[in-house]
Coordinates of C-alpha atoms in Angstrom, one line a residue:
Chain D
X30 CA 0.0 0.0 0.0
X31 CA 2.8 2.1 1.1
X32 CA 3.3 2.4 -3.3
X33 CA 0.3 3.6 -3.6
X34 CA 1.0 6.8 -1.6
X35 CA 3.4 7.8 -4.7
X36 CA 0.0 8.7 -6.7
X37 CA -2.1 11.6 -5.2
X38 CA -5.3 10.2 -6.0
X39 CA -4.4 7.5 -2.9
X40 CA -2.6 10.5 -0.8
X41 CA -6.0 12.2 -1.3
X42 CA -7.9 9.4 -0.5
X43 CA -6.2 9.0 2.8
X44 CA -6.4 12.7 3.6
X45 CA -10.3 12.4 2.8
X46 CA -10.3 9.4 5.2
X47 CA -9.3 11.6 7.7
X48 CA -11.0 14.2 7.5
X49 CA -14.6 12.4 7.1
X50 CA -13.4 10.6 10.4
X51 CA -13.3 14.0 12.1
X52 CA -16.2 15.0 10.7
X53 CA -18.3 11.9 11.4
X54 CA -17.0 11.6 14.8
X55 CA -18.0 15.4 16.0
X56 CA -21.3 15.2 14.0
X57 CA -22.0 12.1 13.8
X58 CA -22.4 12.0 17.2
X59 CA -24.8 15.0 17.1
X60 CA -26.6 13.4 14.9
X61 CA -27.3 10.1 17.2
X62 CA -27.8 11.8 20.7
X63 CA -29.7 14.8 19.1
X64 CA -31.8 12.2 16.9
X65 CA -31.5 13.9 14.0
X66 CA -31.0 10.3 12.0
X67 CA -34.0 11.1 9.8
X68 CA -32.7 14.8 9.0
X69 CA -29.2 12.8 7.8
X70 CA -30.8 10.6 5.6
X71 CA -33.1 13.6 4.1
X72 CA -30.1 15.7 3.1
X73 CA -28.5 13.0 1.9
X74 CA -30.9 12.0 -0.7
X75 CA -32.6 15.8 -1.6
X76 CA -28.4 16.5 -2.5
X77 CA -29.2 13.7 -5.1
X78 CA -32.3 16.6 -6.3
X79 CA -29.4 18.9 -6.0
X80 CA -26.9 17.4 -8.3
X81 CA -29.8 16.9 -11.0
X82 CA -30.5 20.0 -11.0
X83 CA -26.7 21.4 -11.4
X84 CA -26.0 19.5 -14.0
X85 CA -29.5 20.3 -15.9
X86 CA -28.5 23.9 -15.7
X87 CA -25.0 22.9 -16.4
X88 CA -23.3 24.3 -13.1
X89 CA -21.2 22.7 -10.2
X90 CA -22.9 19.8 -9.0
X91 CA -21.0 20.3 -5.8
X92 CA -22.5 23.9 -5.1
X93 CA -25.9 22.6 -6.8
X94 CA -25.7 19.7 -4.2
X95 CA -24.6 21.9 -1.0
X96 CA -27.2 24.2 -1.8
X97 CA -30.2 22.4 -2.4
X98 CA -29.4 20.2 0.7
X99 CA -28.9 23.3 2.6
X100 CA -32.2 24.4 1.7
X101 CA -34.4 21.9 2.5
X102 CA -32.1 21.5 5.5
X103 CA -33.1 24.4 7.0
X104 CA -36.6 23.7 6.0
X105 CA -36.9 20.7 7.6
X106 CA -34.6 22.0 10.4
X107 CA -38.1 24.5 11.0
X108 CA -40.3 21.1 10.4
X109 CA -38.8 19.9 13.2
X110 CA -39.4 23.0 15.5
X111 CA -42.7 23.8 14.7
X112 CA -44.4 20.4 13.5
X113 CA -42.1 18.0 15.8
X114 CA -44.6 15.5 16.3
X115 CA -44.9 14.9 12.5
X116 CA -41.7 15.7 11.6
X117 CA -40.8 12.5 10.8
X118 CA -43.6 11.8 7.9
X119 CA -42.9 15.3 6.6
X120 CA -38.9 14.7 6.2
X121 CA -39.7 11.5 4.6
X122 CA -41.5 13.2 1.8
X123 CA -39.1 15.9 1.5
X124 CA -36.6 13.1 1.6
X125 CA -38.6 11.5 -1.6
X126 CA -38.8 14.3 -3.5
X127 CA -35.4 15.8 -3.7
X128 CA -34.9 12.2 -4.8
X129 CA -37.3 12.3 -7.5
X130 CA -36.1 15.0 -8.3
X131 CA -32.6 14.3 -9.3
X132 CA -33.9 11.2 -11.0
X133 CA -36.2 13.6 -13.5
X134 CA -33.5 16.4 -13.7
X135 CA -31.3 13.4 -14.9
X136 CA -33.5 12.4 -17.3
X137 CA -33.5 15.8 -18.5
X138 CA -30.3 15.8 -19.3
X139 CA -28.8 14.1 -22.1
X140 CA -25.1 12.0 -21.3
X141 CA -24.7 13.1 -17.7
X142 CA -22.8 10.2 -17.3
X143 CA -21.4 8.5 -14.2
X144 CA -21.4 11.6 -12.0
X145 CA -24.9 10.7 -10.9
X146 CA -23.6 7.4 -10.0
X147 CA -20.7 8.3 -8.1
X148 CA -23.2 10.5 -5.9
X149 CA -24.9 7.3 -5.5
X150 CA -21.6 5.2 -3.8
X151 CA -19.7 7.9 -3.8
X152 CA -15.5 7.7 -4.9
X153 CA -13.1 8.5 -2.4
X154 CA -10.2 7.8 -5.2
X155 CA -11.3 10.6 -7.5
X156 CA -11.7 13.2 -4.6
X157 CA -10.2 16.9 -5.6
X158 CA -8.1 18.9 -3.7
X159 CA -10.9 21.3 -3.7
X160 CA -12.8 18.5 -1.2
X161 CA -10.1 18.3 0.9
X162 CA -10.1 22.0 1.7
X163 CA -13.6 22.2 2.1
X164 CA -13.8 19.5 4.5
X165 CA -11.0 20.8 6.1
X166 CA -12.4 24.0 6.1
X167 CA -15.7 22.1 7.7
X168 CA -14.2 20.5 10.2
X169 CA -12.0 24.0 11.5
X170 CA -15.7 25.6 11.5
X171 CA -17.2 22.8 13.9
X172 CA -14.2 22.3 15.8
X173 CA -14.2 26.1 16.8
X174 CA -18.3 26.2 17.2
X175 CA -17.6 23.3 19.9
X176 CA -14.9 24.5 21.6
X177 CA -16.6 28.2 22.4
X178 CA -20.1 26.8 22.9
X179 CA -19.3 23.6 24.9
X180 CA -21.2 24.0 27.8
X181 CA -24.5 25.5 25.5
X182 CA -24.2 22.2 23.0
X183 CA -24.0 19.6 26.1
X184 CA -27.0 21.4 27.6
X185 CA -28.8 21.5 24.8
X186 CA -28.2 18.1 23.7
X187 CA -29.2 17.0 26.7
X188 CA -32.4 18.3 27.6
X189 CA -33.7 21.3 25.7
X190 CA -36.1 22.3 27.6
X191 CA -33.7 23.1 30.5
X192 CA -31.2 24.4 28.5
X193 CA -33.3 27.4 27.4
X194 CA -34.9 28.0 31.2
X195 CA -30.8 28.9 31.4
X196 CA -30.8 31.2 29.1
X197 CA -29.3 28.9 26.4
X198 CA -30.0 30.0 22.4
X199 CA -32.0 26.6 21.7
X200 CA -33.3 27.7 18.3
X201 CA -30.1 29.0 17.0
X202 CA -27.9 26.1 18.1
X203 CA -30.6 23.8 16.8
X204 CA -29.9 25.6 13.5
X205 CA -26.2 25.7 13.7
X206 CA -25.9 22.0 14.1
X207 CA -28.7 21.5 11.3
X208 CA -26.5 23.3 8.5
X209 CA -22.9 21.6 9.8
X210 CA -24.6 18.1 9.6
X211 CA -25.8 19.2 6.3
X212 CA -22.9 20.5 4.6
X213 CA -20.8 17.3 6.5
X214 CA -23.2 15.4 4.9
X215 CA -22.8 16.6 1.2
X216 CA -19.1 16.5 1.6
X217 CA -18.8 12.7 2.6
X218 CA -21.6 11.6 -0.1
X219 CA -18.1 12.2 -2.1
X220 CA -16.5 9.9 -0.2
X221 CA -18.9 6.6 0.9
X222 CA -22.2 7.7 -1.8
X223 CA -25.3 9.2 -0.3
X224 CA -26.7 5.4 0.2
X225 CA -23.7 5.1 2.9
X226 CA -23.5 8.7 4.6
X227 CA -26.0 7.9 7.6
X228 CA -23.9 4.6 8.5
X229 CA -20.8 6.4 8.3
X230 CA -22.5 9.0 10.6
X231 CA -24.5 6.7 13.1
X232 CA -22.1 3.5 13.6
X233 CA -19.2 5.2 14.9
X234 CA -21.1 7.1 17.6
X235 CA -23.5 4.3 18.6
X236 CA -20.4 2.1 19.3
X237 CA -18.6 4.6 21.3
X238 CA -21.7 5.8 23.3
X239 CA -21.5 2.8 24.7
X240 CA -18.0 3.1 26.3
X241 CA -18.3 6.9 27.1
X242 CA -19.4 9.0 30.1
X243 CA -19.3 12.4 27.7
X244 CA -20.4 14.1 25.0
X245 CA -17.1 14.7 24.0
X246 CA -15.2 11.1 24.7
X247 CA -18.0 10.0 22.6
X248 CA -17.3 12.6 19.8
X249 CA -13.6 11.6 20.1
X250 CA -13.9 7.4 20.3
X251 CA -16.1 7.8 17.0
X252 CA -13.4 10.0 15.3
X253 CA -10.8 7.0 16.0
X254 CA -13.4 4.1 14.7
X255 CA -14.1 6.5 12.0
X256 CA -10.7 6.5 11.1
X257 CA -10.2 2.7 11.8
X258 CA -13.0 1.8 9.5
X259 CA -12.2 4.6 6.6
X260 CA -8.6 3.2 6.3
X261 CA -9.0 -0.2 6.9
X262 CA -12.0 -0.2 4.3
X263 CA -10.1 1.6 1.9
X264 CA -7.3 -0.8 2.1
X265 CA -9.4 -3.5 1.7
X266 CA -11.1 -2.0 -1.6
X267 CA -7.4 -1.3 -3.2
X268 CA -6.3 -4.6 -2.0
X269 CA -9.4 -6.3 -3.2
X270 CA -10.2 -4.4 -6.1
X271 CA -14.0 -3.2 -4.6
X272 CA -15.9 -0.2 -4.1
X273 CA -14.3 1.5 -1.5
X274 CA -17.3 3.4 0.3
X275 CA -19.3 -0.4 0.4
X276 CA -16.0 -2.0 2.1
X277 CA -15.4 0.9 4.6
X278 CA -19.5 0.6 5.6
X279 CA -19.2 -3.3 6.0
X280 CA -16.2 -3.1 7.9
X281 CA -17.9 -0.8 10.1
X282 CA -21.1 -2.6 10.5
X283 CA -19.2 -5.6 11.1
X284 CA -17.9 -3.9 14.5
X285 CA -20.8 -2.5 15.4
X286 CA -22.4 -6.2 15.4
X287 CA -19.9 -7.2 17.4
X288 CA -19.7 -4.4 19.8
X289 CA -23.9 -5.1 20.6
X290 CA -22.5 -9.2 21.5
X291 CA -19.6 -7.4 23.8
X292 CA -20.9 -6.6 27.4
X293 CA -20.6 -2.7 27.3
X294 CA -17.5 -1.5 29.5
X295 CA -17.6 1.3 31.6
X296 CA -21.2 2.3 32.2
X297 CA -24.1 -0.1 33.3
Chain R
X16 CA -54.3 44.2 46.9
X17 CA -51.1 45.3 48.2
X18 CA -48.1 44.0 45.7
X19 CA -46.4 42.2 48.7
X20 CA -43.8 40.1 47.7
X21 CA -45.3 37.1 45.6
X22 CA -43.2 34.7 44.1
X23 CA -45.5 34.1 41.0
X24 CA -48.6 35.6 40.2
X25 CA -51.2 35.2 36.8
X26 CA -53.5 37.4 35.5
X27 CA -55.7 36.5 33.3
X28 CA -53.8 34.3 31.9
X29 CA -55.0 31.9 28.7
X30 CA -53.5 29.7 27.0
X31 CA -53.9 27.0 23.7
X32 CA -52.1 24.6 21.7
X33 CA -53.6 25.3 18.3
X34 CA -57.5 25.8 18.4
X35 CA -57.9 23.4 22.0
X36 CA -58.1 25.8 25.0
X37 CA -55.9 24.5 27.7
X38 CA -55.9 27.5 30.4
X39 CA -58.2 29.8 30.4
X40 CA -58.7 33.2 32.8
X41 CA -55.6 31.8 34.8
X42 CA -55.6 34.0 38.1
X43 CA -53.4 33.4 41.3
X44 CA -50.8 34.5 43.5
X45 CA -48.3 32.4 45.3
X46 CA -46.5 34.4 48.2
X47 CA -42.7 33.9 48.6
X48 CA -41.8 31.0 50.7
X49 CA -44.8 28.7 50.1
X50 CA -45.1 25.1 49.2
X51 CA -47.3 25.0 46.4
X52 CA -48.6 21.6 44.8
X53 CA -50.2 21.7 42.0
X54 CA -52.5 18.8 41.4
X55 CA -55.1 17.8 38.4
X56 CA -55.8 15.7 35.9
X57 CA -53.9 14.3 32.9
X58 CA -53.9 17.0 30.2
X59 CA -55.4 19.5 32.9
X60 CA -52.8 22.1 32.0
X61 CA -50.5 21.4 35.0
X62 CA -47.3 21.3 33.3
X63 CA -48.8 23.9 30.7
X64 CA -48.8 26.5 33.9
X65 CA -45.4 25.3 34.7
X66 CA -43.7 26.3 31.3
X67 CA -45.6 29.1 31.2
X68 CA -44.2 30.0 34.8
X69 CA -40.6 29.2 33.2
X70 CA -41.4 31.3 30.0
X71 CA -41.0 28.0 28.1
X72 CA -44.4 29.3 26.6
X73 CA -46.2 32.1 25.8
X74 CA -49.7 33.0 27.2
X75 CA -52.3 34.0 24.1
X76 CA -53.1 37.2 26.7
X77 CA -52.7 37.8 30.1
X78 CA -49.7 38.3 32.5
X79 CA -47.2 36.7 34.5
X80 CA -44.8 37.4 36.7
X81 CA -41.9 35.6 38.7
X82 CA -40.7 38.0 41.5
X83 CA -42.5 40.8 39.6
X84 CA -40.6 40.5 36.5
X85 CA -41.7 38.6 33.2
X86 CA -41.0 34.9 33.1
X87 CA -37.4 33.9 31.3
X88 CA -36.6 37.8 31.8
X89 CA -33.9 36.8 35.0
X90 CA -32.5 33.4 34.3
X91 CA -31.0 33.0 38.0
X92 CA -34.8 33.3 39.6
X93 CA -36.3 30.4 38.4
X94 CA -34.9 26.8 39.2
X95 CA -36.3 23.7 36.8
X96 CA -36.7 20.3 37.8
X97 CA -38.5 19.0 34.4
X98 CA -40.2 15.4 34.1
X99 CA -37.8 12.6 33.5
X100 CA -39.3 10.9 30.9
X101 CA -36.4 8.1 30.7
X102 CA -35.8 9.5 27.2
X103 CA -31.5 10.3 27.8
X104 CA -30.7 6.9 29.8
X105 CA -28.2 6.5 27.3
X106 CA -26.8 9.8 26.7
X107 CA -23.1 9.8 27.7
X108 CA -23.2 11.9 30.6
X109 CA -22.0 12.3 34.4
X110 CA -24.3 13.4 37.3
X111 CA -21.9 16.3 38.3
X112 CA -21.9 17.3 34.4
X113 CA -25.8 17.4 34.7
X114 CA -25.8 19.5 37.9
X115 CA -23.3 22.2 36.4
X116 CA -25.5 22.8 33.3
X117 CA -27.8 24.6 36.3
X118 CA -24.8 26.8 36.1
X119 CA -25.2 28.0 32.6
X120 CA -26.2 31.8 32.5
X121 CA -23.3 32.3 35.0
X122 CA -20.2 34.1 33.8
X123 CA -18.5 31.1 35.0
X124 CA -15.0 30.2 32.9
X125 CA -14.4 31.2 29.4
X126 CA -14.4 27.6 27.9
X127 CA -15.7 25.5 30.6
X128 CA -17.6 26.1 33.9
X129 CA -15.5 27.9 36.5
X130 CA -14.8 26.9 39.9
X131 CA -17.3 28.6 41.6
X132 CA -20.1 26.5 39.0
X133 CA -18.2 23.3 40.5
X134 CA -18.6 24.2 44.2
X135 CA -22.1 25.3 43.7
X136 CA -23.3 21.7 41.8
X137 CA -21.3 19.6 44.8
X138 CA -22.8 22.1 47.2
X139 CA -26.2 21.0 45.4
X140 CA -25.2 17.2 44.8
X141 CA -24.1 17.0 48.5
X142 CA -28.1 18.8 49.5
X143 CA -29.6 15.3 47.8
X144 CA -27.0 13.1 49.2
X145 CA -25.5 12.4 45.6
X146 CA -21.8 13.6 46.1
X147 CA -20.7 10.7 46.8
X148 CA -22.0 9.5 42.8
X149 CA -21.3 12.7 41.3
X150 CA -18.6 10.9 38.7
X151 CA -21.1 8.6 37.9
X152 CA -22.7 8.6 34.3
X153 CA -26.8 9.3 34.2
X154 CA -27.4 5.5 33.0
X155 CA -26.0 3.9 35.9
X156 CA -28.6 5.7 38.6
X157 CA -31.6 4.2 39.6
X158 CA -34.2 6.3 38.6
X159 CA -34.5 7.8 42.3
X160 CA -30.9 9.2 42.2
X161 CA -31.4 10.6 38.7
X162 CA -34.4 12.5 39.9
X163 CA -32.1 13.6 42.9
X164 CA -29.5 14.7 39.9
X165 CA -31.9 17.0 38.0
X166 CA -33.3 18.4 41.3
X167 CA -29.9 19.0 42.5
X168 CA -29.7 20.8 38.7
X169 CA -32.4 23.3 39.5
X170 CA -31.3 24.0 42.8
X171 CA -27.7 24.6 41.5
X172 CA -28.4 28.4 40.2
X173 CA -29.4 29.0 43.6
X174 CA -33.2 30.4 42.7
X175 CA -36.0 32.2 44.1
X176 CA -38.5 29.9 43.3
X177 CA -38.4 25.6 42.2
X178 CA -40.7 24.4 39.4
X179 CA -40.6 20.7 39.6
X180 CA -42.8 18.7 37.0
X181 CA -44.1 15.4 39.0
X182 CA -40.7 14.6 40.5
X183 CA -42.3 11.7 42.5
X184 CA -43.5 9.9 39.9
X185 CA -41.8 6.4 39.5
X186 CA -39.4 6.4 42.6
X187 CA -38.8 4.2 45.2
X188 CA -41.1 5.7 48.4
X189 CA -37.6 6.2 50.6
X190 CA -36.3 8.8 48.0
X191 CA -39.8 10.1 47.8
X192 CA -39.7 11.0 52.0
X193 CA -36.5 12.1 51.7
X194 CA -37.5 14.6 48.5
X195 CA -40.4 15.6 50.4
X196 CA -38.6 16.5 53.5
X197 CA -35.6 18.6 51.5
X198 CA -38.2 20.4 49.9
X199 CA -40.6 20.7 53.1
X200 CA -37.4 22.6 54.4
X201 CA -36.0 24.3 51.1
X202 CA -39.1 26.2 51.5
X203 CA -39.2 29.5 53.2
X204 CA -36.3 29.7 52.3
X205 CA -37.5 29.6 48.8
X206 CA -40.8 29.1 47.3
X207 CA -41.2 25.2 45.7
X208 CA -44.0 24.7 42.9
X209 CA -44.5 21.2 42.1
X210 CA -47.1 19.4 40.0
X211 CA -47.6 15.7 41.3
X212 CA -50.1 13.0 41.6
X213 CA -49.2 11.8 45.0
X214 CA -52.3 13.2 47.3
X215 CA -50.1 12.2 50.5
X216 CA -47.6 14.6 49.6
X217 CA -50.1 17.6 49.8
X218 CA -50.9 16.4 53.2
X219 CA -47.6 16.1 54.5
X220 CA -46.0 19.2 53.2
X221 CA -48.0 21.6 51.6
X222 CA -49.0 25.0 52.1
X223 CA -51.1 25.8 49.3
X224 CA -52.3 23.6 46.6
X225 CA -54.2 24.7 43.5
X226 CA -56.3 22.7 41.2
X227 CA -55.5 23.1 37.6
X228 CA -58.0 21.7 34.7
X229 CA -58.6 24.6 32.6
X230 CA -59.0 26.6 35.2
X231 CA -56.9 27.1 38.4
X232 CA -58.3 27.2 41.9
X233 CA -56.2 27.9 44.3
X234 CA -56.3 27.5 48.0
X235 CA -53.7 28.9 50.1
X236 CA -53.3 27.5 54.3
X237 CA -55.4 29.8 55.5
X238 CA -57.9 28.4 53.5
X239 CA -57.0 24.3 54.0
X240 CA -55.9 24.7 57.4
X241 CA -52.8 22.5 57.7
X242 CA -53.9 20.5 60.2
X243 CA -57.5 19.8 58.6
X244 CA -55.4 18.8 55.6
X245 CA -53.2 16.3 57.5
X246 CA -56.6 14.7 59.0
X247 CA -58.2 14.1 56.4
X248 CA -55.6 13.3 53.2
X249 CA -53.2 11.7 55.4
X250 CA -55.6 9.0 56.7
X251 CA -56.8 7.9 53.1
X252 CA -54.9 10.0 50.6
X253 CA -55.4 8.1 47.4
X254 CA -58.8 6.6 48.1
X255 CA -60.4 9.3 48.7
X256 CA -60.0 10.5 45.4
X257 CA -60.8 7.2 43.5
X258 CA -63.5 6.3 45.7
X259 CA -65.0 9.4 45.1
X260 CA -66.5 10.0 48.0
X261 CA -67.5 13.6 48.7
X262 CA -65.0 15.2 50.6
X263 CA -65.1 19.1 51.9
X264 CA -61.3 19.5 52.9
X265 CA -61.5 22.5 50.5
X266 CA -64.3 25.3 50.8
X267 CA -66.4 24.7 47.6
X268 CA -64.9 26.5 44.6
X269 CA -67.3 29.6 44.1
X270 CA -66.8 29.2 40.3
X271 CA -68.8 27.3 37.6
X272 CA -67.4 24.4 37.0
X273 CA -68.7 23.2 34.4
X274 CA -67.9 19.8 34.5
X275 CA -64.4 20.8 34.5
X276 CA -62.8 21.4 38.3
X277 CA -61.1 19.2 40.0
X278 CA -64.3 17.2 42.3
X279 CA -63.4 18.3 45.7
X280 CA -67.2 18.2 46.2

């Protein structure tokens, strides 16, 4: 493997590794305590609508995808305030939808190749430096927006209610989170496909809830499985010759199966 | 009607979740240092008044103040004990880390709490004889000492007044005397409003109990008479409710019910 790391492509594959891992592990595990599962898997597939719709007009498909997602991110980011006991059914359509829409933006547009495709299972060894930054860039964002708001993010996390008798900006933080999982979301569809994003976000965190008596140990033991699964699935796709984004998500599973037979250390 | 000092007071207050009335021409005063339980039936409005109280919700008309200023407007006036529904078991955190977050809204340190926050949630831990599990995570309490936890959370910020949704609901009846003698001496010394269903907890510590379905009647001691109180709920508490035998521990409430109030008669 260590040949590989002559070529960029596999240098950038590592680096995008990396960074999804920091990314999955911080939001990820906002994503699992703050139950905002659904929300994942929404972005994920109204990107797809996104991408259509870029490359019908004939523009970026990564702003088109990062844009649309944000969008209907927000929207259903107000869903889930003002409607939160049907949030669920009404993020499931807008989930649909964005989907359907890609697939008729797609058939709108003549040759469009097997960029719609690689949305689909993504292709961490074609990722562009231009990725890397902006996940970099991503992850520098939510880094910082932990570090000052620690305190407000734990209490909100924990019980909102409680957090805003204390004075604590429940709306906006609810917001904040909403458009950092989004954008993470877009960025790793690159990486593992948008069928794959919500495992990449969920397994790491539900495994290290487990051994964790924090908010942030958890954020921190999913950043390391992250990482475990990223590079040991993308060394089993090169070694293998397979899909890389389907071997890192198996790998994954594969621990998390095991971790639900282990007795959980640590806590109860 | 002298503004001496109340603790909370409502004013024609109303209140609805979409088009289905839940509080309507709300009006009542709770002096400072009272023991208020606030009792009802399911869907009554009981923790409605509560989050209206905390400014968790907005009345459709009417006011409210805590310590004559409107509800949220102070953050360090109002402690909150809310329900524990059971619904974070699992979230990865330590007793003492819940207690501090009663320390949010203080200027504390610049990235984490400061040590005064840590004093003051040990200070509150050690009140419900939980310092000893403060490293513990939530998951690992019984369900008594995580109610102690989150009452040791509202009572961190130090406040004029304690809100507690049904804390008694689901314990074990040892951390249920102990909670009702803490709070039996917590107040005075601050006022404690707390919805339950537990009828031998108005007898025992109560001062003033209000009846919330729709409406709110309240009854301060003057009215119950402590001792009448103890008498006749201590003896039977629950049955005399489910029986529902007549039962005149309260004057007759001089409103229409309706159908609606609580049947004290």
């Amino acid at each position: 493997m260590t040949d590989l790391l002559q070529f960029e492509f596999m240098r950038n594959a590592l680096w995008a590794a990396l960074l999804c891992s920091g990314l999955c592990g911080i939001l990820g595990t906002m994503v699992v305590v703050k139950r905002y599962v659904i929300l994942a898997g929404g972005v994920a597939h109204a990107a797809y609508g996104g991408v259509g719709l870029a490359l019908f007009l004939g523009f970026s498909p990564r702003l088109g995808a990062v844009g649309f997602s944000l969008a209907l991110a927000l929207l259903m980011a107000w869903v889930m305030l003002k409607k939160a006991s049907r949030a669920d059914a009404i993020i499931g359509v807008i989930w649909a939808a964005g989907m359907a829409a890609g697939i008729i933006f797609a058939d709108l547009t003549p040759g469009y190749g097997s960029d719609l495709m690689s949305y689909l299972f993504g292709s961490i060894l074609t990722v562009a430096r231009e990725d890397l930054l902006l996940m970099a860039g991503l992850l520098a964002v939510t880094l910082f927006v932990g570090m000052l708001w620690s305190r407000e993010i734990a209490a909100f996390s924990y019980d909102e209610d409680f957090a805003r008798t204390r004075g604590v900006p429940v709306t906006l933080l609810h917001f904040v989170v909403v458009v950092l999982i989004s954008v993470a979301v877009v960025l790793i569809i690159r990486v593992v496909g948008l069928i794959l994003v919500i495992a990449l976000l969920t397994i790491p965190p539900s495994v290290a809830e487990k051994y964790s008596r924090s908010l942030w140990t958890m954020m921190g033991v999913s950043c390391l499985l992250s990482a475990a699964f990223s590079l040991g699935g993308l060394a089993l796709a090169v070694r293998f010759n397979l899909t890389a984004g389907a071997v890192i998500i198996l790998v994954a599973s594969a621990v998390y199966l095991v971790s639900l037979l282990l007795p959980s250390g640590g806590r109860r | 009607m002298a503004e001496t000092k109340n603790a909370l007071s409502f004013r024609g207050v109303n209140f609805s979740y979409g088009t289905d009335p839940v509080l309507r021409d709300v009006t009542f005063s709770v002096p400072q240092g009272e023991f208020l339980i606030i009792i009802g039936p399911n869907g009554g409005g009981k923790t409605t008044l509560l989050k209206l109280a905390l400014g968790l919700l907005v009345p459709e008309s009417g006011t409210i103040s805590v310590f004559g200023k409107k509800p949220g407007e102070d953050r360090s006036v109002a402690g909150y004990v809310p329900q524990d529904t059971g619904r974070n078991r699992d979230f990865p955190i330590t007793a003492l880390e819940v207690a501090l977050q009663g320390r949010l809204g203080f200027p504390g340190g610049r990235l984490s709490y400061g040590r005064k926050d840590r004093e003051a949630a040990m200070e509150a831990l050690k009140a419900l004889k939980m310092e000893s599990l403060a490293g513990r995570s939530m998951g690992e309490l019984s369900q008594g000492q995580r109610q102690r936890v989150l009452i040791a959370r509202g009572l961190a910020s130090d406040p004029g007044v304690l809100f507690l949704d049904e804390p008694l609901a689901s314990i074990d009846p040892e951390t249920r005397d102990m909670l009702l003698t803490l709070l039996g001496e917590l107040c005075g010394r601050l006022t404690v409003v707390m919805v339950s269903h537990d009828m031998s907890a108005v007898s025992a510590h109560a001062t003033a109990v209000a009846c919330v379905n729709r409406k709110v009647f309240y009854h301060d001691s003057a009215e119950i008479g402590p001792d009448a109180m103890e008498q006749v709920w201590g003896r039977c508490p629950v049955e005399l409710v489910a029986h529902g035998i007549p039962h005149r521990v309260l004057a007759v409430h001089d409103h229409d019910h309706g159908g609606e109030g609580c049947s004290h008669d």
